[in-house]
Amino acid sequence: FDGLGFVIMAAGYDAPIPTNMMDEIRLSSKLRTPSLHVYGLTDKLIPPDRSEVVMQQYESAQKHEHEGGHHVPMRAASVEAYLSFIDDHTFTGAVNG
């Protein structure tokens, strides 16, 4: 994925890696794309340990755990975590004049 600045995974799990990403994996033991992994501590569909396996595939993985199950939390603290991660990995500065 050329130009991919970051990824946010909600309840990610250890599925097979797409073949178009294999070159990057061969060059590095871990993916270099900044990543945020969001998962619920009581998720019965994708248990937390499966999301943590995916995190290990990324060089600088960050996580946001929540007390719920299989959903994307939208409370203020969670939204702030998403926005902070996005802000850290995008260019938002403006040139003043």
JSON list of C-alpha atoms in Angstrom, two decimals:
[
{"chain": "A", "resi": 1, "resn": "PHE", "atom": "CA", "xyz": [0.00, 0.00, 0.00]},
{"chain": "A", "resi": 2, "resn": "ASP", "atom": "CA", "xyz": [2.20, 2.81, -1.25]},
{"chain": "A", "resi": 3, "resn": "GLY", "atom": "CA", "xyz": [1.50, 6.09, 0.51]},
{"chain": "A", "resi": 4, "resn": "LEU", "atom": "CA", "xyz": [-0.38, 4.54, 3.40]},
{"chain": "A", "resi": 5, "resn": "GLY", "atom": "CA", "xyz": [0.39, 6.83, 6.33]},
{"chain": "A", "resi": 6, "resn": "PHE", "atom": "CA", "xyz": [-1.13, 4.80, 9.14]},
{"chain": "A", "resi": 7, "resn": "VAL", "atom": "CA", "xyz": [-3.71, 2.14, 9.99]},
{"chain": "A", "resi": 8, "resn": "ILE", "atom": "CA", "xyz": [-6.36, 1.90, 12.68]},
{"chain": "A", "resi": 9, "resn": "MET", "atom": "CA", "xyz": [-7.58, -1.63, 13.36]},
{"chain": "A", "resi": 10, "resn": "ALA", "atom": "CA", "xyz": [-10.68, -2.34, 15.40]},
{"chain": "A", "resi": 11, "resn": "ALA", "atom": "CA", "xyz": [-10.82, -5.89, 16.74]},
{"chain": "A", "resi": 12, "resn": "GLY", "atom": "CA", "xyz": [-8.07, -6.92, 14.34]},
{"chain": "A", "resi": 13, "resn": "TYR", "atom": "CA", "xyz": [-7.12, -10.57, 14.26]},
{"chain": "A", "resi": 14, "resn": "ASP", "atom": "CA", "xyz": [-4.39, -12.78, 12.90]},
{"chain": "A", "resi": 15, "resn": "ALA", "atom": "CA", "xyz": [-5.69, -13.44, 9.40]},
{"chain": "A", "resi": 16, "resn": "PRO", "atom": "CA", "xyz": [-3.28, -14.24, 6.56]},
{"chain": "A", "resi": 17, "resn": "ILE", "atom": "CA", "xyz": [-1.19, -11.30, 5.29]},
{"chain": "A", "resi": 18, "resn": "PRO", "atom": "CA", "xyz": [-2.26, -10.08, 1.80]},
{"chain": "A", "resi": 19, "resn": "THR", "atom": "CA", "xyz": [0.23, -11.12, -0.88]},
{"chain": "A", "resi": 20, "resn": "ASN", "atom": "CA", "xyz": [0.82, -7.51, -1.97]},
{"chain": "A", "resi": 21, "resn": "MET", "atom": "CA", "xyz": [2.26, -6.80, 1.50]},
{"chain": "A", "resi": 22, "resn": "MET", "atom": "CA", "xyz": [4.69, -9.72, 1.51]},
{"chain": "A", "resi": 23, "resn": "ASP", "atom": "CA", "xyz": [7.58, -7.68, 0.00]},
{"chain": "A", "resi": 24, "resn": "GLU", "atom": "CA", "xyz": [7.51, -5.25, 2.93]},
{"chain": "A", "resi": 25, "resn": "ILE", "atom": "CA", "xyz": [7.42, -8.13, 5.39]},
{"chain": "A", "resi": 26, "resn": "ARG", "atom": "CA", "xyz": [10.40, -9.80, 3.73]},
{"chain": "A", "resi": 27, "resn": "LEU", "atom": "CA", "xyz": [12.43, -6.57, 4.02]},
{"chain": "A", "resi": 28, "resn": "SER", "atom": "CA", "xyz": [11.60, -6.13, 7.68]},
{"chain": "A", "resi": 29, "resn": "SER", "atom": "CA", "xyz": [10.50, -8.58, 10.29]},
{"chain": "A", "resi": 30, "resn": "LYS", "atom": "CA", "xyz": [7.75, -6.12, 11.21]},
{"chain": "A", "resi": 31, "resn": "LEU", "atom": "CA", "xyz": [5.49, -3.76, 9.27]},
{"chain": "A", "resi": 32, "resn": "ARG", "atom": "CA", "xyz": [6.65, -0.16, 9.52]},
{"chain": "A", "resi": 33, "resn": "THR", "atom": "CA", "xyz": [3.25, 1.47, 9.02]},
{"chain": "A", "resi": 34, "resn": "PRO", "atom": "CA", "xyz": [2.19, 3.25, 12.24]},
{"chain": "A", "resi": 35, "resn": "SER", "atom": "CA", "xyz": [-0.77, 1.40, 13.72]},
{"chain": "A", "resi": 36, "resn": "LEU", "atom": "CA", "xyz": [-3.42, 1.85, 16.37]},
{"chain": "A", "resi": 37, "resn": "HIS", "atom": "CA", "xyz": [-5.15, -1.32, 17.55]},
{"chain": "A", "resi": 38, "resn": "VAL", "atom": "CA", "xyz": [-8.55, -0.87, 19.22]},
{"chain": "A", "resi": 39, "resn": "TYR", "atom": "CA", "xyz": [-10.16, -3.80, 20.99]},
{"chain": "A", "resi": 40, "resn": "GLY", "atom": "CA", "xyz": [-12.53, -4.66, 23.80]},
{"chain": "A", "resi": 41, "resn": "LEU", "atom": "CA", "xyz": [-11.33, -6.54, 26.85]},
{"chain": "A", "resi": 42, "resn": "THR", "atom": "CA", "xyz": [-14.60, -8.52, 26.93]},
{"chain": "A", "resi": 43, "resn": "ASP", "atom": "CA", "xyz": [-14.85, -9.17, 23.17]},
{"chain": "A", "resi": 44, "resn": "LYS", "atom": "CA", "xyz": [-16.10, -12.75, 22.70]},
{"chain": "A", "resi": 45, "resn": "LEU", "atom": "CA", "xyz": [-15.97, -12.69, 18.86]},
{"chain": "A", "resi": 46, "resn": "ILE", "atom": "CA", "xyz": [-12.32, -11.55, 18.57]},
{"chain": "A", "resi": 47, "resn": "PRO", "atom": "CA", "xyz": [-10.67, -12.11, 21.97]},
{"chain": "A", "resi": 48, "resn": "PRO", "atom": "CA", "xyz": [-7.99, -9.58, 22.97]},
{"chain": "A", "resi": 49, "resn": "ASP", "atom": "CA", "xyz": [-5.14, -12.07, 22.56]},
{"chain": "A", "resi": 50, "resn": "ARG", "atom": "CA", "xyz": [-5.92, -12.35, 18.83]},
{"chain": "A", "resi": 51, "resn": "SER", "atom": "CA", "xyz": [-5.66, -8.57, 18.44]},
{"chain": "A", "resi": 52, "resn": "GLU", "atom": "CA", "xyz": [-2.40, -8.60, 20.37]},
{"chain": "A", "resi": 53, "resn": "VAL", "atom": "CA", "xyz": [-0.96, -11.14, 17.91]},
{"chain": "A", "resi": 54, "resn": "VAL", "atom": "CA", "xyz": [-1.63, -8.65, 15.11]},
{"chain": "A", "resi": 55, "resn": "MET", "atom": "CA", "xyz": [0.06, -5.87, 17.11]},
{"chain": "A", "resi": 56, "resn": "GLN", "atom": "CA", "xyz": [3.25, -7.92, 17.21]},
{"chain": "A", "resi": 57, "resn": "GLN", "atom": "CA", "xyz": [3.46, -7.70, 13.42]},
{"chain": "A", "resi": 58, "resn": "TYR", "atom": "CA", "xyz": [3.93, -3.90, 13.58]},
{"chain": "A", "resi": 59, "resn": "GLU", "atom": "CA", "xyz": [7.11, -2.08, 14.48]},
{"chain": "A", "resi": 60, "resn": "SER", "atom": "CA", "xyz": [5.53, 0.69, 16.55]},
{"chain": "A", "resi": 61, "resn": "ALA", "atom": "CA", "xyz": [2.06, -0.56, 17.40]},
{"chain": "A", "resi": 62, "resn": "GLN", "atom": "CA", "xyz": [-0.09, 1.45, 19.78]},
{"chain": "A", "resi": 63, "resn": "LYS", "atom": "CA", "xyz": [-3.18, 0.09, 21.47]},
{"chain": "A", "resi": 64, "resn": "HIS", "atom": "CA", "xyz": [-6.43, 1.42, 22.82]},
{"chain": "A", "resi": 65, "resn": "GLU", "atom": "CA", "xyz": [-8.21, -1.10, 25.01]},
{"chain": "A", "resi": 66, "resn": "HIS", "atom": "CA", "xyz": [-11.77, -0.54, 26.16]},
{"chain": "A", "resi": 67, "resn": "GLU", "atom": "CA", "xyz": [-13.92, -2.29, 28.74]},
{"chain": "A", "resi": 68, "resn": "GLY", "atom": "CA", "xyz": [-16.57, -3.34, 26.22]},
{"chain": "A", "resi": 69, "resn": "GLY", "atom": "CA", "xyz": [-16.99, -6.14, 23.74]},
{"chain": "A", "resi": 70, "resn": "HIS", "atom": "CA", "xyz": [-17.01, -6.30, 19.94]},
{"chain": "A", "resi": 71, "resn": "HIS", "atom": "CA", "xyz": [-17.65, -2.66, 19.02]},
{"chain": "A", "resi": 72, "resn": "VAL", "atom": "CA", "xyz": [-15.82, 0.59, 18.31]},
{"chain": "A", "resi": 73, "resn": "PRO", "atom": "CA", "xyz": [-16.22, 2.78, 21.38]},
{"chain": "A", "resi": 74, "resn": "MET", "atom": "CA", "xyz": [-17.30, 6.35, 20.75]},
{"chain": "A", "resi": 75, "resn": "ARG", "atom": "CA", "xyz": [-17.02, 7.87, 24.22]},
{"chain": "A", "resi": 76, "resn": "ALA", "atom": "CA", "xyz": [-14.98, 11.04, 24.55]},
{"chain": "A", "resi": 77, "resn": "ALA", "atom": "CA", "xyz": [-11.81, 9.34, 25.83]},
{"chain": "A", "resi": 78, "resn": "SER", "atom": "CA", "xyz": [-11.81, 6.86, 22.96]},
{"chain": "A", "resi": 79, "resn": "VAL", "atom": "CA", "xyz": [-12.46, 9.50, 20.32]},
{"chain": "A", "resi": 80, "resn": "GLU", "atom": "CA", "xyz": [-9.64, 11.57, 21.79]},
{"chain": "A", "resi": 81, "resn": "ALA", "atom": "CA", "xyz": [-7.30, 8.57, 21.49]},
{"chain": "A", "resi": 82, "resn": "TYR", "atom": "CA", "xyz": [-8.23, 8.16, 17.80]},
{"chain": "A", "resi": 83, "resn": "LEU", "atom": "CA", "xyz": [-7.84, 11.86, 17.04]},
{"chain": "A", "resi": 84, "resn": "SER", "atom": "CA", "xyz": [-4.51, 12.05, 18.85]},
{"chain": "A", "resi": 85, "resn": "PHE", "atom": "CA", "xyz": [-3.17, 9.09, 16.85]},
{"chain": "A", "resi": 86, "resn": "ILE", "atom": "CA", "xyz": [-4.40, 10.56, 13.56]},
{"chain": "A", "resi": 87, "resn": "ASP", "atom": "CA", "xyz": [-2.96, 13.96, 14.44]},
{"chain": "A", "resi": 88, "resn": "ASP", "atom": "CA", "xyz": [0.41, 12.40, 15.25]},
{"chain": "A", "resi": 89, "resn": "HIS", "atom": "CA", "xyz": [0.55, 10.74, 11.83]},
{"chain": "A", "resi": 90, "resn": "THR", "atom": "CA", "xyz": [-0.80, 13.41, 9.50]},
{"chain": "A", "resi": 91, "resn": "PHE", "atom": "CA", "xyz": [0.42, 16.78, 8.37]},
{"chain": "A", "resi": 92, "resn": "THR", "atom": "CA", "xyz": [-1.96, 19.36, 9.80]},
{"chain": "A", "resi": 93, "resn": "GLY", "atom": "CA", "xyz": [0.29, 22.41, 9.99]},
{"chain": "A", "resi": 94, "resn": "ALA", "atom": "CA", "xyz": [-0.43, 25.46, 7.89]},
{"chain": "A", "resi": 95, "resn": "VAL", "atom": "CA", "xyz": [2.14, 27.88, 6.55]},
{"chain": "A", "resi": 96, "resn": "ASN", "atom": "CA", "xyz": [1.48, 31.33, 7.90]},
{"chain": "A", "resi": 97, "resn": "GLY", "atom": "CA", "xyz": [2.39, 34.18, 5.97]}
]
